[in-house]
Amino acid sequence: MRPPGGFAIVCHCLLLETDRGLCLVDTGFGIGEASFGALPGFYRPMIRPVLADSEAAFNQVIALGLDPRDVRDIVVTHLDVDHAGGLRDFPWARVHLHAAEHAAATRPATSADKGRYRARQWEHGVDWMTYDDRGGDTLFGLSAIRPLHDLPDLALIPLAGHSRGHSGVAVDTGDGWLLHAGDAYWFHGEVAPRPHCPRALSLTQRLIATDHRLRLENVAKLRDLPADVRVFSAHDPHELNVAVS
Ligand SMILES: [Zn+2]
């Protein structure tokens, strides 16, 4: 995506091999999104997505030599259009997410929520697996929801603020933890010891957030994570380059 201000930002999806098959964390935009229907009105000028089918998760799974039918599970950090677009490409997969996000997206109560989600991205019928955070579990000092159904090595980390049920996804790789922080922050400098973020990205995040203060509180918690937790966000190209290099 190319939001105003000269930035190029990515949709950082994670593909995991689990005992059940493949598991995708976030789905980015999907195949045919450009012709499938307009994004919500305010989104297009704000994020200016490229919408190249070759970059869709489905085609990237094939490019890795893997079978998209083996993607049995999808965990989404939230259901904004740039995270849920690929759901239609994996209609056989179960979709795990925080119950508050599912409710906000499928039964939107405010005009802001009605505007930000696009029900067409899940109108094919989705086998939703929803979770709330009343269990009281924690992981590296953050509240955690685990295990996920049949995915014992994954946990949802509630990080609301960007959207109502926004959550990070923690993965026990057997060799340390990964934390896909979704849209908890957009720029790696936000979780640096001396926090900084380009003004345009700060303003856009503030504009989109359902709870700006809560988002900032959660970013502060991410800044204090133990050093052996590898955290990255959904949209920072620098963090994607570090992850794939
Ligand atoms: Zn996003």
mmCIF file of C-alpha atoms and ligand atoms in Angstrom:
data_model
loop_
_atom_site.group_PDB
_atom_site.id
_atom_site.type_symbol
_atom_site.label_atom_id
_atom_site.label_comp_id
_atom_site.label_asym_id
_atom_site.label_seq_id
_atom_site.Cartn_x
_atom_site.Cartn_y
_atom_site.Cartn_z
ATOM 1 C CA MET A 1 0.000 0.000 0.000
ATOM 2 C CA ARG A 2 1.140 3.560 -0.647
ATOM 3 C CA PRO A 3 -0.530 5.958 1.789
ATOM 4 C CA PRO A 4 0.110 9.686 1.373
ATOM 5 C CA GLY A 5 3.481 10.854 2.625
ATOM 6 C CA GLY A 6 5.672 8.776 0.335
ATOM 7 C CA PHE A 7 5.561 5.564 2.368
ATOM 8 C CA ALA A 8 5.278 2.054 0.980
ATOM 9 C CA ILE A 9 3.746 -0.334 3.484
ATOM 10 C CA VAL A 10 3.247 -4.092 3.310
ATOM 11 C CA CYS A 11 0.722 -6.677 4.497
ATOM 12 C CA HIS A 12 2.933 -9.007 6.523
ATOM 13 C CA CYS A 13 1.313 -12.462 6.673
ATOM 14 C CA LEU A 14 2.811 -15.432 8.466
ATOM 15 C CA LEU A 15 2.560 -19.017 7.192
ATOM 16 C CA LEU A 16 3.048 -21.717 9.835
ATOM 17 C CA GLU A 17 3.478 -25.473 9.559
ATOM 18 C CA THR A 18 1.477 -27.104 12.364
ATOM 19 C CA ASP A 19 0.474 -30.672 13.234
ATOM 20 C CA ARG A 20 -2.892 -29.959 11.575
ATOM 21 C CA GLY A 21 -1.469 -28.561 8.345
ATOM 22 C CA LEU A 22 -0.711 -25.010 7.329
ATOM 23 C CA CYS A 23 -1.885 -22.036 9.325
ATOM 24 C CA LEU A 24 -1.962 -18.519 7.996
ATOM 25 C CA VAL A 25 -1.779 -15.479 10.264
ATOM 26 C CA ASP A 26 -3.598 -12.611 8.518
ATOM 27 C CA THR A 27 -4.495 -12.825 4.841
ATOM 28 C CA GLY A 28 -3.800 -9.396 3.344
ATOM 29 C CA PHE A 29 -5.793 -8.554 0.241
ATOM 30 C CA GLY A 30 -7.146 -11.469 -1.767
ATOM 31 C CA ILE A 31 -7.273 -12.560 -5.386
ATOM 32 C CA GLY A 32 -9.429 -10.396 -7.632
ATOM 33 C CA GLU A 33 -9.803 -7.749 -4.974
ATOM 34 C CA ALA A 34 -9.370 -5.017 -7.577
ATOM 35 C CA SER A 35 -12.416 -6.181 -9.546
ATOM 36 C CA PHE A 36 -14.278 -7.701 -6.617
ATOM 37 C CA GLY A 37 -15.657 -4.408 -5.433
ATOM 38 C CA ALA A 38 -14.572 -1.020 -4.253
ATOM 39 C CA LEU A 39 -12.929 -0.731 -0.892
ATOM 40 C CA PRO A 40 -14.854 1.350 1.625
ATOM 41 C CA GLY A 41 -14.846 4.890 0.262
ATOM 42 C CA PHE A 42 -12.334 6.452 2.599
ATOM 43 C CA TYR A 43 -9.878 3.566 2.360
ATOM 44 C CA ARG A 44 -8.693 3.852 -1.206
ATOM 45 C CA PRO A 45 -7.195 7.350 -1.042
ATOM 46 C CA MET A 46 -5.940 6.661 2.467
ATOM 47 C CA ILE A 47 -4.007 3.473 1.738
ATOM 48 C CA ARG A 48 -3.847 3.283 -2.100
ATOM 49 C CA PRO A 49 -3.436 -0.522 -2.326
ATOM 50 C CA VAL A 50 -1.689 -2.062 -5.341
ATOM 51 C CA LEU A 51 -3.985 -5.155 -5.325
ATOM 52 C CA ALA A 52 -1.645 -7.364 -7.380
ATOM 53 C CA ASP A 53 -2.997 -10.936 -7.528
ATOM 54 C CA SER A 54 0.568 -12.312 -7.560
ATOM 55 C CA GLU A 55 1.006 -10.925 -4.042
ATOM 56 C CA ALA A 56 -2.146 -12.564 -2.664
ATOM 57 C CA ALA A 57 -1.428 -15.132 0.072
ATOM 58 C CA PHE A 58 -3.055 -17.911 -1.997
ATOM 59 C CA ASN A 59 -0.578 -17.390 -4.833
ATOM 60 C CA GLN A 60 2.348 -16.967 -2.477
ATOM 61 C CA VAL A 61 1.533 -20.342 -0.863
ATOM 62 C CA ILE A 62 1.673 -21.910 -4.352
ATOM 63 C CA ALA A 63 4.919 -20.086 -5.097
ATOM 64 C CA LEU A 64 6.418 -21.773 -2.020
ATOM 65 C CA GLY A 65 5.583 -25.150 -3.578
ATOM 66 C CA LEU A 66 2.752 -25.771 -1.105
ATOM 67 C CA ASP A 67 -0.938 -26.577 -1.602
ATOM 68 C CA PRO A 68 -3.401 -23.844 -0.543
ATOM 69 C CA ARG A 69 -5.856 -26.628 0.405
ATOM 70 C CA ASP A 70 -3.470 -27.502 3.230
ATOM 71 C CA VAL A 71 -4.188 -24.123 4.842
ATOM 72 C CA ARG A 72 -6.598 -25.549 7.418
ATOM 73 C CA ASP A 73 -6.553 -22.626 9.852
ATOM 74 C CA ILE A 74 -6.337 -18.863 9.630
ATOM 75 C CA VAL A 75 -5.796 -16.577 12.605
ATOM 76 C CA VAL A 76 -6.607 -12.924 11.986
ATOM 77 C CA THR A 77 -5.361 -10.051 14.110
ATOM 78 C CA HIS A 78 -8.525 -8.204 13.126
ATOM 79 C CA LEU A 79 -10.937 -7.948 10.188
ATOM 80 C CA ASP A 80 -9.975 -4.701 8.463
ATOM 81 C CA VAL A 81 -10.062 -4.979 4.672
ATOM 82 C CA ASP A 82 -6.284 -5.325 4.343
ATOM 83 C CA HIS A 83 -6.239 -8.346 6.691
ATOM 84 C CA ALA A 84 -9.418 -10.223 5.764
ATOM 85 C CA GLY A 85 -9.256 -9.990 1.967
ATOM 86 C CA GLY A 86 -7.766 -13.456 1.568
ATOM 87 C CA LEU A 87 -10.482 -15.244 3.569
ATOM 88 C CA ARG A 88 -12.453 -15.852 0.362
ATOM 89 C CA ASP A 89 -9.449 -17.647 -1.173
ATOM 90 C CA PHE A 90 -9.404 -20.270 1.613
ATOM 91 C CA PRO A 91 -13.115 -21.027 2.155
ATOM 92 C CA TRP A 92 -12.297 -24.429 3.704
ATOM 93 C CA ALA A 93 -10.195 -22.947 6.529
ATOM 94 C CA ARG A 94 -11.362 -22.302 10.069
ATOM 95 C CA VAL A 95 -10.867 -18.670 11.079
ATOM 96 C CA HIS A 96 -9.760 -17.876 14.626
ATOM 97 C CA LEU A 97 -10.098 -14.401 16.134
ATOM 98 C CA HIS A 98 -11.081 -12.431 19.207
ATOM 99 C CA ALA A 99 -14.823 -12.472 19.914
ATOM 100 C CA ALA A 100 -14.950 -8.670 20.229
ATOM 101 C CA GLU A 101 -13.505 -8.259 16.745
ATOM 102 C CA HIS A 102 -15.935 -10.771 15.284
ATOM 103 C CA ALA A 103 -18.827 -8.905 16.908
ATOM 104 C CA ALA A 104 -17.615 -5.470 15.774
ATOM 105 C CA ALA A 105 -17.217 -6.630 12.186
ATOM 106 C CA THR A 106 -20.276 -8.840 11.767
ATOM 107 C CA ARG A 107 -22.675 -6.811 13.930
ATOM 108 C CA PRO A 108 -21.232 -3.278 13.689
ATOM 109 C CA ALA A 109 -22.900 -0.928 16.156
ATOM 110 C CA THR A 110 -21.315 2.400 15.231
ATOM 111 C CA SER A 111 -21.071 4.256 11.938
ATOM 112 C CA ALA A 112 -17.283 4.005 12.151
ATOM 113 C CA ASP A 113 -17.442 0.213 12.437
ATOM 114 C CA LYS A 114 -20.068 0.028 9.686
ATOM 115 C CA GLY A 115 -17.658 1.927 7.467
ATOM 116 C CA ARG A 116 -14.414 0.116 8.173
ATOM 117 C CA TYR A 117 -15.393 -3.533 7.598
ATOM 118 C CA ARG A 118 -16.514 -5.162 4.368
ATOM 119 C CA ALA A 119 -18.892 -8.095 4.897
ATOM 120 C CA ARG A 120 -18.353 -9.270 1.315
ATOM 121 C CA GLN A 121 -14.963 -10.577 2.423
ATOM 122 C CA TRP A 122 -16.687 -13.301 4.486
ATOM 123 C CA GLU A 123 -20.071 -13.661 2.777
ATOM 124 C CA HIS A 124 -18.991 -17.082 1.435
ATOM 125 C CA GLY A 125 -19.643 -18.413 4.929
ATOM 126 C CA VAL A 126 -16.847 -18.795 7.447
ATOM 127 C CA ASP A 127 -16.302 -21.368 10.166
ATOM 128 C CA TRP A 128 -15.481 -18.791 12.848
ATOM 129 C CA MET A 129 -13.679 -19.816 16.035
ATOM 130 C CA THR A 130 -14.013 -16.933 18.491
ATOM 131 C CA TYR A 131 -12.282 -16.384 21.827
ATOM 132 C CA ASP A 132 -12.716 -13.979 24.697
ATOM 133 C CA ASP A 133 -10.088 -13.063 27.265
ATOM 134 C CA ARG A 134 -11.806 -13.979 30.503
ATOM 135 C CA GLY A 135 -9.413 -16.821 31.231
ATOM 136 C CA GLY A 136 -6.830 -14.677 32.987
ATOM 137 C CA ASP A 137 -3.830 -16.312 31.311
ATOM 138 C CA THR A 138 -0.689 -14.300 30.609
ATOM 139 C CA LEU A 139 2.303 -14.608 28.362
ATOM 140 C CA PHE A 140 5.471 -12.512 28.691
ATOM 141 C CA GLY A 141 3.589 -10.056 30.886
ATOM 142 C CA LEU A 142 0.661 -9.586 28.487
ATOM 143 C CA SER A 143 -2.795 -11.077 28.829
ATOM 144 C CA ALA A 144 -3.110 -14.103 26.599
ATOM 145 C CA ILE A 145 -5.767 -16.452 25.257
ATOM 146 C CA ARG A 146 -4.520 -19.999 24.794
ATOM 147 C CA PRO A 147 -4.536 -22.591 23.565
ATOM 148 C CA LEU A 148 -6.456 -21.989 20.356
ATOM 149 C CA HIS A 149 -8.566 -24.933 19.162
ATOM 150 C CA ASP A 150 -6.161 -27.619 17.864
ATOM 151 C CA LEU A 151 -3.376 -25.033 17.713
ATOM 152 C CA PRO A 152 -1.552 -25.538 21.024
ATOM 153 C CA ASP A 153 1.474 -23.494 20.019
ATOM 154 C CA LEU A 154 -0.520 -20.351 19.247
ATOM 155 C CA ALA A 155 -2.045 -17.700 21.485
ATOM 156 C CA LEU A 156 -4.076 -14.573 20.914
ATOM 157 C CA ILE A 157 -2.689 -11.513 22.690
ATOM 158 C CA PRO A 158 -5.485 -8.949 23.092
ATOM 159 C CA LEU A 159 -4.110 -5.598 21.884
ATOM 160 C CA ALA A 160 -7.236 -3.528 21.324
ATOM 161 C CA GLY A 161 -7.196 0.107 20.318
ATOM 162 C CA HIS A 162 -6.651 -0.018 16.588
ATOM 163 C CA SER A 163 -9.985 -1.857 16.407
ATOM 164 C CA ARG A 164 -12.292 -3.218 19.110
ATOM 165 C CA GLY A 165 -11.029 -6.786 19.239
ATOM 166 C CA HIS A 166 -7.621 -6.338 17.685
ATOM 167 C CA SER A 167 -5.161 -9.002 18.904
ATOM 168 C CA GLY A 168 -1.597 -10.016 18.318
ATOM 169 C CA VAL A 169 -0.804 -13.642 17.529
ATOM 170 C CA ALA A 170 1.974 -15.331 19.496
ATOM 171 C CA VAL A 171 3.649 -18.436 18.113
ATOM 172 C CA ASP A 172 5.846 -20.822 20.076
ATOM 173 C CA THR A 173 8.274 -21.909 17.364
ATOM 174 C CA GLY A 174 10.103 -24.331 19.651
ATOM 175 C CA ASP A 175 13.030 -21.974 19.301
ATOM 176 C CA GLY A 176 11.570 -18.854 20.895
ATOM 177 C CA TRP A 177 8.397 -16.836 20.466
ATOM 178 C CA LEU A 178 7.194 -14.818 17.514
ATOM 179 C CA LEU A 179 4.583 -12.133 18.076
ATOM 180 C CA HIS A 180 2.692 -10.887 15.034
ATOM 181 C CA ALA A 181 1.411 -7.614 16.464
ATOM 182 C CA GLY A 182 -0.900 -6.816 13.542
ATOM 183 C CA ASP A 183 -1.829 -3.141 13.531
ATOM 184 C CA ALA A 184 -0.949 -2.533 17.186
ATOM 185 C CA TYR A 185 1.683 -0.265 15.616
ATOM 186 C CA TRP A 186 2.745 0.480 12.059
ATOM 187 C CA PHE A 187 6.342 1.647 12.358
ATOM 188 C CA HIS A 188 9.240 -0.183 13.997
ATOM 189 C CA GLY A 189 10.370 3.021 15.705
ATOM 190 C CA GLU A 190 7.236 2.925 17.857
ATOM 191 C CA VAL A 191 8.601 -0.045 19.810
ATOM 192 C CA ALA A 192 12.205 1.205 19.847
ATOM 193 C CA PRO A 193 13.781 2.222 23.191
ATOM 194 C CA ARG A 194 13.485 5.866 22.083
ATOM 195 C CA PRO A 195 10.068 5.786 20.388
ATOM 196 C CA HIS A 196 9.556 7.676 17.162
ATOM 197 C CA CYS A 197 7.161 7.525 14.222
ATOM 198 C CA PRO A 198 6.736 9.620 11.070
ATOM 199 C CA ARG A 199 3.999 12.167 11.679
ATOM 200 C CA ALA A 200 1.833 11.051 8.762
ATOM 201 C CA LEU A 201 1.754 7.478 10.066
ATOM 202 C CA SER A 202 0.999 8.657 13.617
ATOM 203 C CA LEU A 203 -1.895 10.785 12.441
ATOM 204 C CA THR A 204 -3.376 8.066 10.258
ATOM 205 C CA GLN A 205 -3.212 5.547 13.098
ATOM 206 C CA ARG A 206 -4.886 8.005 15.432
ATOM 207 C CA LEU A 207 -7.618 8.628 12.862
ATOM 208 C CA ILE A 208 -8.372 4.924 12.407
ATOM 209 C CA ALA A 209 -8.086 3.840 16.053
ATOM 210 C CA THR A 210 -11.264 2.990 17.944
ATOM 211 C CA ASP A 211 -9.392 3.852 21.164
ATOM 212 C CA HIS A 212 -6.266 5.930 20.603
ATOM 213 C CA ARG A 213 -5.145 5.943 24.245
ATOM 214 C CA LEU A 214 -5.551 2.186 24.627
ATOM 215 C CA ARG A 215 -3.514 1.636 21.460
ATOM 216 C CA LEU A 216 -0.667 3.721 22.866
ATOM 217 C CA GLU A 217 -0.819 1.844 26.175
ATOM 218 C CA ASN A 218 -0.482 -1.430 24.307
ATOM 219 C CA VAL A 219 2.427 -0.142 22.222
ATOM 220 C CA ALA A 220 4.196 0.748 25.491
ATOM 221 C CA LYS A 221 3.708 -2.851 26.665
ATOM 222 C CA LEU A 222 5.179 -4.181 23.411
ATOM 223 C CA ARG A 223 8.191 -1.935 23.930
ATOM 224 C CA ASP A 224 8.858 -3.740 27.224
ATOM 225 C CA LEU A 225 8.738 -7.291 25.860
ATOM 226 C CA PRO A 226 11.578 -9.650 26.790
ATOM 227 C CA ALA A 227 14.374 -9.525 24.243
ATOM 228 C CA ASP A 228 13.811 -13.144 23.159
ATOM 229 C CA VAL A 229 10.297 -12.393 21.843
ATOM 230 C CA ARG A 230 10.520 -11.431 18.174
ATOM 231 C CA VAL A 231 7.780 -8.874 17.630
ATOM 232 C CA PHE A 232 6.791 -7.425 14.272
ATOM 233 C CA SER A 233 3.803 -5.547 12.933
ATOM 234 C CA ALA A 234 1.641 -6.058 9.873
ATOM 235 C CA HIS A 235 2.674 -3.082 7.786
ATOM 236 C CA ASP A 236 6.318 -2.211 8.353
ATOM 237 C CA PRO A 237 8.458 -3.130 5.306
ATOM 238 C CA HIS A 238 11.641 -2.926 7.373
ATOM 239 C CA GLU A 239 10.343 -5.601 9.759
ATOM 240 C CA LEU A 240 9.271 -7.805 6.822
ATOM 241 C CA ASN A 241 12.742 -7.532 5.296
ATOM 242 C CA VAL A 242 14.352 -8.500 8.605
ATOM 243 C CA ALA A 243 11.987 -11.501 8.910
ATOM 244 C CA VAL A 244 12.667 -12.915 5.440
ATOM 245 C CA SER A 245 16.402 -12.228 5.294
HETATM 246 ZN ZN ZN B 1 -3.916 -3.016 8.553
#
